[in-house]
Short mmCIF file of C-alpha atoms in Angstrom, two decimals:
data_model
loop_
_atom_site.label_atom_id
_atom_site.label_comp_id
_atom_site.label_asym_id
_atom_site.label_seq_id
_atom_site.Cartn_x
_atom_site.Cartn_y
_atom_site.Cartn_z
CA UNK S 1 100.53 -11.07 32.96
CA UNK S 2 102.72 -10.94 29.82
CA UNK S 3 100.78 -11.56 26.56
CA UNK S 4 102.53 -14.01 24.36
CA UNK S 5 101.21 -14.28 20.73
CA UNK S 6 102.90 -15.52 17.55
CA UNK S 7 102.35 -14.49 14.77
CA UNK S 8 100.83 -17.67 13.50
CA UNK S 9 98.51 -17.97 15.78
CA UNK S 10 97.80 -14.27 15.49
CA UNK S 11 96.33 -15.15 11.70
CA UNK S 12 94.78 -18.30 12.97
CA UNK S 13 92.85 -15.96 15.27
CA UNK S 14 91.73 -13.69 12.38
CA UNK S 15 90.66 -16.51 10.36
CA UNK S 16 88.56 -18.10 13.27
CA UNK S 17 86.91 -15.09 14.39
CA UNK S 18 86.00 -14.17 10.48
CA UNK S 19 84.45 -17.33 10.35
CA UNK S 20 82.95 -17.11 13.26
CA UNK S 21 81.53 -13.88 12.32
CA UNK S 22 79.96 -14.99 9.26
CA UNK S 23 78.68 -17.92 10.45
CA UNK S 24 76.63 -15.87 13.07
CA UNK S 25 75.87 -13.10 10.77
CA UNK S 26 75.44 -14.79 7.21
CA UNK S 27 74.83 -18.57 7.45
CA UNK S 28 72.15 -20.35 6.92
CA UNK S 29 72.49 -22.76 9.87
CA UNK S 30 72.57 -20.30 12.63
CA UNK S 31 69.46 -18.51 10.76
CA UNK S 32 67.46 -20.13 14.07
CA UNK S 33 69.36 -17.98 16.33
CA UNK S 34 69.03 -14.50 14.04
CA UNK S 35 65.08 -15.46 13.18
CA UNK S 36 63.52 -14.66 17.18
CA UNK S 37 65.39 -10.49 16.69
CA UNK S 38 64.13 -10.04 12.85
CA UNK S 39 61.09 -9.12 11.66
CA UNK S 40 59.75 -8.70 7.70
CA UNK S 41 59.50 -5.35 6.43
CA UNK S 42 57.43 -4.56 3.03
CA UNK S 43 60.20 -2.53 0.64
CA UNK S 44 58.20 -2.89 -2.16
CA UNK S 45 54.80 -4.24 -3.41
CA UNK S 46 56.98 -8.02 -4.73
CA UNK S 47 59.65 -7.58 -2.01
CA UNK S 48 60.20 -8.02 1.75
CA UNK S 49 63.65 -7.57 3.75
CA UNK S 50 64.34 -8.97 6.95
CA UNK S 51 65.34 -6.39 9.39
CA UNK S 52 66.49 -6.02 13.20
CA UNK S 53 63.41 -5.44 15.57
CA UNK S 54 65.99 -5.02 18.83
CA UNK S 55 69.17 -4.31 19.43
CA UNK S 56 70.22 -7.60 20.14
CA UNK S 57 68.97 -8.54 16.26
CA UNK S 58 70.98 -5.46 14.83
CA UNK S 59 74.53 -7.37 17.10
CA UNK S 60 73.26 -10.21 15.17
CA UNK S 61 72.86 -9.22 11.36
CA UNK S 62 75.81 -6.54 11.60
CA UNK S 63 78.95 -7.73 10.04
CA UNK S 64 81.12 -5.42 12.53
CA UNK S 65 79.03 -5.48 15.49
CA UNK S 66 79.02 -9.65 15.63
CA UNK S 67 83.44 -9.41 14.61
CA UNK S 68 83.64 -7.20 17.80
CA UNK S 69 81.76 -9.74 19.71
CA UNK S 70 83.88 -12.76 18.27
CA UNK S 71 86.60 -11.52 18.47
CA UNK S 72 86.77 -10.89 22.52
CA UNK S 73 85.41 -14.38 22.48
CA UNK S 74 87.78 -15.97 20.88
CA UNK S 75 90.33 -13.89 22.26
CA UNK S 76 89.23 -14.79 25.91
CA UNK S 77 89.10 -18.41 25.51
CA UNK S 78 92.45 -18.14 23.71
CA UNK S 79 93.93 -16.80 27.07
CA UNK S 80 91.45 -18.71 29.33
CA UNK S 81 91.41 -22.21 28.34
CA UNK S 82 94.03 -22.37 25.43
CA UNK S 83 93.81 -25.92 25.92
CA UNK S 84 90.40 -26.23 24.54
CA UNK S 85 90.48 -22.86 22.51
CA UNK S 86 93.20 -24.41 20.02
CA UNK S 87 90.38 -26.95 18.56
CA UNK S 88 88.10 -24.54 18.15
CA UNK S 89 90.40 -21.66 16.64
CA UNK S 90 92.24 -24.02 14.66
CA UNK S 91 88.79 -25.59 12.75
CA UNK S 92 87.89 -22.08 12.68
CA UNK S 93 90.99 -21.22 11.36
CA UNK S 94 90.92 -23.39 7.87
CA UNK S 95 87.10 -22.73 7.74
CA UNK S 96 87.65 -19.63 7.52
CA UNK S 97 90.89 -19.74 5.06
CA UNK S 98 89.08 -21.78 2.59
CA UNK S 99 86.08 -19.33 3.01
CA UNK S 100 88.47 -16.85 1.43
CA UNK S 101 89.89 -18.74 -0.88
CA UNK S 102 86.70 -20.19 -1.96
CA UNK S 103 85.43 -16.54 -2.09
CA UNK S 104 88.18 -15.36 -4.89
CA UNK S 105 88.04 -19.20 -6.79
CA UNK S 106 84.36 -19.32 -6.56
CA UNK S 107 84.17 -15.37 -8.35
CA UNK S 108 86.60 -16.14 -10.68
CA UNK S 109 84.86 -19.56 -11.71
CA UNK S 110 80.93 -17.66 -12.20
CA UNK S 111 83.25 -14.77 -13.94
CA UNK S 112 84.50 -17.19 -16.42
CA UNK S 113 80.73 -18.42 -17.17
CA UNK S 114 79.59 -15.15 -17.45
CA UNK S 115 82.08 -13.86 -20.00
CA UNK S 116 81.46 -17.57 -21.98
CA UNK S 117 77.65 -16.88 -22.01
CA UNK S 118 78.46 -13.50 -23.48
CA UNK S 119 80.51 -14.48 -25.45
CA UNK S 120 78.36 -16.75 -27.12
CA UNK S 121 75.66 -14.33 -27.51
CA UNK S 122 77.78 -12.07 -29.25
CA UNK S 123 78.27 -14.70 -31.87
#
């Protein structure tokens, strides 16, 4: 078996598995799947962290760990079913691109408020 990839879908690939990622790792709606492996840990007298209590809740809060993973998933169902995979990859796919975009827009927009609220108290 000869793997065929262009480079477009390549990048679409990339995009949908570091969405995917961060939706497992980071978001809030998948916080029901993370919550069961995590357990509260006292850090400080005012402050708590949630932290892995198995190994399966360390695959599920670490960035790299949880890319591996998505990436061999998406990556199998790419060559499995690429029927159905090409839905999923490409929503993943411009999820993920506007993650990244929003990412550099949304830093540049609180940066701009920031230096305006200095700004004005140097005045």
């Amino acid at each position: 078996m000869e793997l065929e990839l262009t480079w477009m879908a390549f990048i679409m690939l990339i995009l949908a598995s570091y969405r995917l990622t961060h939706l497992i790792v980071f978001d809030k709606i998948t916080e029901f799947i993370r919550k069961p492996f995590l357990t509260k840990k006292k850090i400080s007298q005012k402050e708590t962290k949630m932290v892995p209590k198995s190994k399966i809740g360390y695959l599920l809060t670490c960035y790299w760990c949880a890319g591996i993973w998505s990436a061999i998933f998406l990556g199998m169902i790419y060559l499995w079913i690429p029927d159905i995979a090409q839905y999923i990859i490409l929503v993943l796919a411009i999820a993920g691109g506007q993650a990244i975009l929003e990412s550099f827009v949304g830093v540049n927009i609180k940066r701009t408020a920031l230096y305006d609220e200095e700004a004005k108290e140097l005045k």
